PDB file of C-alpha atoms in Angstrom:
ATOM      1  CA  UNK A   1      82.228  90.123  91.491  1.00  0.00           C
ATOM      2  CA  UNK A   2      79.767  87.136  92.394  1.00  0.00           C
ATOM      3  CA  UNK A   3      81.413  83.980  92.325  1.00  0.00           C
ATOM      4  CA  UNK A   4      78.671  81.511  92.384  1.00  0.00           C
ATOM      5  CA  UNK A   5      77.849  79.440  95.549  1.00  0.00           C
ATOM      6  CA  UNK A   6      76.868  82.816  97.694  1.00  0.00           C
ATOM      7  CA  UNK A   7      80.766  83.426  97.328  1.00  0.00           C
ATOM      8  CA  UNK A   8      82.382  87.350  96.259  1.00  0.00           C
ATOM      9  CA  UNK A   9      85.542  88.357  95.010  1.00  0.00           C
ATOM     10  CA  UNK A  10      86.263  91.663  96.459  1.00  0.00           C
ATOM     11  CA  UNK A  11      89.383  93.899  97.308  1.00  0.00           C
ATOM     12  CA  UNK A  12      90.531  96.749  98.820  1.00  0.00           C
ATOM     13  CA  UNK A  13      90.443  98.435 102.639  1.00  0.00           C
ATOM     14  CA  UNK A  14      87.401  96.997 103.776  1.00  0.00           C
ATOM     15  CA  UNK A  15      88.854  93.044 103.144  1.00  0.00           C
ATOM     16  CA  UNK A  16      92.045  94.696 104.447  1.00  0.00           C
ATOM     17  CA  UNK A  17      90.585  95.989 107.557  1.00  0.00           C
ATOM     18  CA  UNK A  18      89.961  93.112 110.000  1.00  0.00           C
ATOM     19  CA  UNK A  19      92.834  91.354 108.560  1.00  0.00           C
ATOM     20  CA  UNK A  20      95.316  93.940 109.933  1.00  0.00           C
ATOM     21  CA  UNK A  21      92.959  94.460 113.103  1.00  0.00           C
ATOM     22  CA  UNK A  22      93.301  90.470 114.137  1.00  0.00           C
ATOM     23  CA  UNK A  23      96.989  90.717 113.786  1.00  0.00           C
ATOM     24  CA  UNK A  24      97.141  93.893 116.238  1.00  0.00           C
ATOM     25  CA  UNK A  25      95.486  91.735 118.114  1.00  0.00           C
ATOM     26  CA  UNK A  26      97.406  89.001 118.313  1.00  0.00           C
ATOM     27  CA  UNK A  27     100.522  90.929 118.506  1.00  0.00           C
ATOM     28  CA  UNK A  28      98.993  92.654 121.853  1.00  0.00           C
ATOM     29  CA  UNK A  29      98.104  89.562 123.062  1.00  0.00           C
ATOM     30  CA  UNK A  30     101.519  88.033 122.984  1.00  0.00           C
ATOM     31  CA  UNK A  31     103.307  91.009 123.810  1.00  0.00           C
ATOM     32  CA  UNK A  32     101.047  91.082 127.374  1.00  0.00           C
ATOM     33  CA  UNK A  33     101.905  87.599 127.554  1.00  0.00           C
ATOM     34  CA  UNK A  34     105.480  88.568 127.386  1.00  0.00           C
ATOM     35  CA  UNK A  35     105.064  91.532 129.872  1.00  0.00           C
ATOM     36  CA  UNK A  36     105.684  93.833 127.060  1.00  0.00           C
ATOM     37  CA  UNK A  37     104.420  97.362 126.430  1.00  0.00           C
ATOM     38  CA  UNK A  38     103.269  97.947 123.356  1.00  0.00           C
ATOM     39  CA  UNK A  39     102.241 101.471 122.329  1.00  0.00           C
ATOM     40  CA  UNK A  40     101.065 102.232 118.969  1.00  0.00           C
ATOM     41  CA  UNK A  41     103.945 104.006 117.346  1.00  0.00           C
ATOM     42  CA  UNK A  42     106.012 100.496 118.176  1.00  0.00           C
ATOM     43  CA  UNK A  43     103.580  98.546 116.601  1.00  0.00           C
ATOM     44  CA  UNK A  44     103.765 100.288 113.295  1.00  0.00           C
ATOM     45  CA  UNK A  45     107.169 100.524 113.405  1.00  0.00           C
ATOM     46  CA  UNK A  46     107.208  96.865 113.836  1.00  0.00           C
ATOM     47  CA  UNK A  47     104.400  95.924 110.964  1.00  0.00           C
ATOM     48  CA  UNK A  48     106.883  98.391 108.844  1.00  0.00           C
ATOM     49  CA  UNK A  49     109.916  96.572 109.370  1.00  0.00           C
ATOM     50  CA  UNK A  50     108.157  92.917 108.862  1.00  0.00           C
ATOM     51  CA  UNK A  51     105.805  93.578 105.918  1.00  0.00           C
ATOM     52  CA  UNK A  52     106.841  91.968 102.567  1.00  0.00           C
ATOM     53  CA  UNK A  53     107.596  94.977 100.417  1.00  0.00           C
ATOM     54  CA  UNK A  54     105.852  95.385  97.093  1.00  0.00           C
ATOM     55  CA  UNK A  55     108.042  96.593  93.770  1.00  0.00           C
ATOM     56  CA  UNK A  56     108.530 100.214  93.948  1.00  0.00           C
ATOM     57  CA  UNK A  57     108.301 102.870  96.213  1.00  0.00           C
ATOM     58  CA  UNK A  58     109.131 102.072 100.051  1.00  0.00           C
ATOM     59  CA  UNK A  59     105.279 103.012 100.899  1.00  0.00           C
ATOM     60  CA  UNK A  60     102.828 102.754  98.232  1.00  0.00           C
ATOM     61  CA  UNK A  61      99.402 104.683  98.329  1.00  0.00           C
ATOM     62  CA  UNK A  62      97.020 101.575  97.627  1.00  0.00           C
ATOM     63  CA  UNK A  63      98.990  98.840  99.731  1.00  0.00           C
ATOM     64  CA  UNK A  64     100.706 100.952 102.484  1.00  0.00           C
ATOM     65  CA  UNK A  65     103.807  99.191 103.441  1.00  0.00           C
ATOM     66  CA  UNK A  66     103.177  96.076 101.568  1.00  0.00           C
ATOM     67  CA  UNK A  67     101.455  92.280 103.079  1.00  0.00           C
ATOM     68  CA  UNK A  68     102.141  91.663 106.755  1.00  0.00           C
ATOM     69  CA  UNK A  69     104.371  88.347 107.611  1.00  0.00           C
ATOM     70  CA  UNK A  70     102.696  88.087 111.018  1.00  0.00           C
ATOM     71  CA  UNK A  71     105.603  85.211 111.902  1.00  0.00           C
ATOM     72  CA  UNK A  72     107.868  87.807 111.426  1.00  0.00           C
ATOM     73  CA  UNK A  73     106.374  90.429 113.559  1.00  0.00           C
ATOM     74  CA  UNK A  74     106.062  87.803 116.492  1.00  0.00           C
ATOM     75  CA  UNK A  75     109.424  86.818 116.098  1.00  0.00           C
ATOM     76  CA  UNK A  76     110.500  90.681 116.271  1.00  0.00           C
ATOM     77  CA  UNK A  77     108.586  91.499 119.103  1.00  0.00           C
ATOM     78  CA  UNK A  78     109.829  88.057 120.928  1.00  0.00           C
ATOM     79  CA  UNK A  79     113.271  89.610 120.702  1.00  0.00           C
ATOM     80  CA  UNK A  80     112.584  92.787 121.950  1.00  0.00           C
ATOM     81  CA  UNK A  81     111.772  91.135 125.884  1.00  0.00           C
TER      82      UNK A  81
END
């Protein structure tokens, strides 16, 4: 959907994409900075227990496991040192 001004409205996995991809980012950049490990299976775990959950189902098909609170997920993996 144009927008006007060289501006779009779009959705879906490809606007997703490098939004979740600069928060693994940042997550593996503090957690060197703490001298953490941080394997892949821990960093899911951790964007599924600081993701804002969306009505219904625990995991939904079109939004995974809901919006990421990136504050949160720092804070988690802060706690884990």
């Amino acid at each position: 959907c144009h927008l006007g001004d060289g501006y779009a409205y779009s959705s879906g996995t490809s606007q997703a994409a490098p939004v979740v991809a600069g928060s693994i980012a940042l997550l593996k950049s503090f957690a060197k900075e703490l001298g953490i490990s941080l394997p892949p299976a821990e960093l899911r775990a951790i964007f599924r227990h600081t993701s804002y959950k969306l009505p219904g189902r625990f995991r939904d098909r079109r939004a995974g496991y809901g919006c990421l609170h990136i504050s949160d997920a720092l804070k988690m993996l802060r706690h884990q040192k």
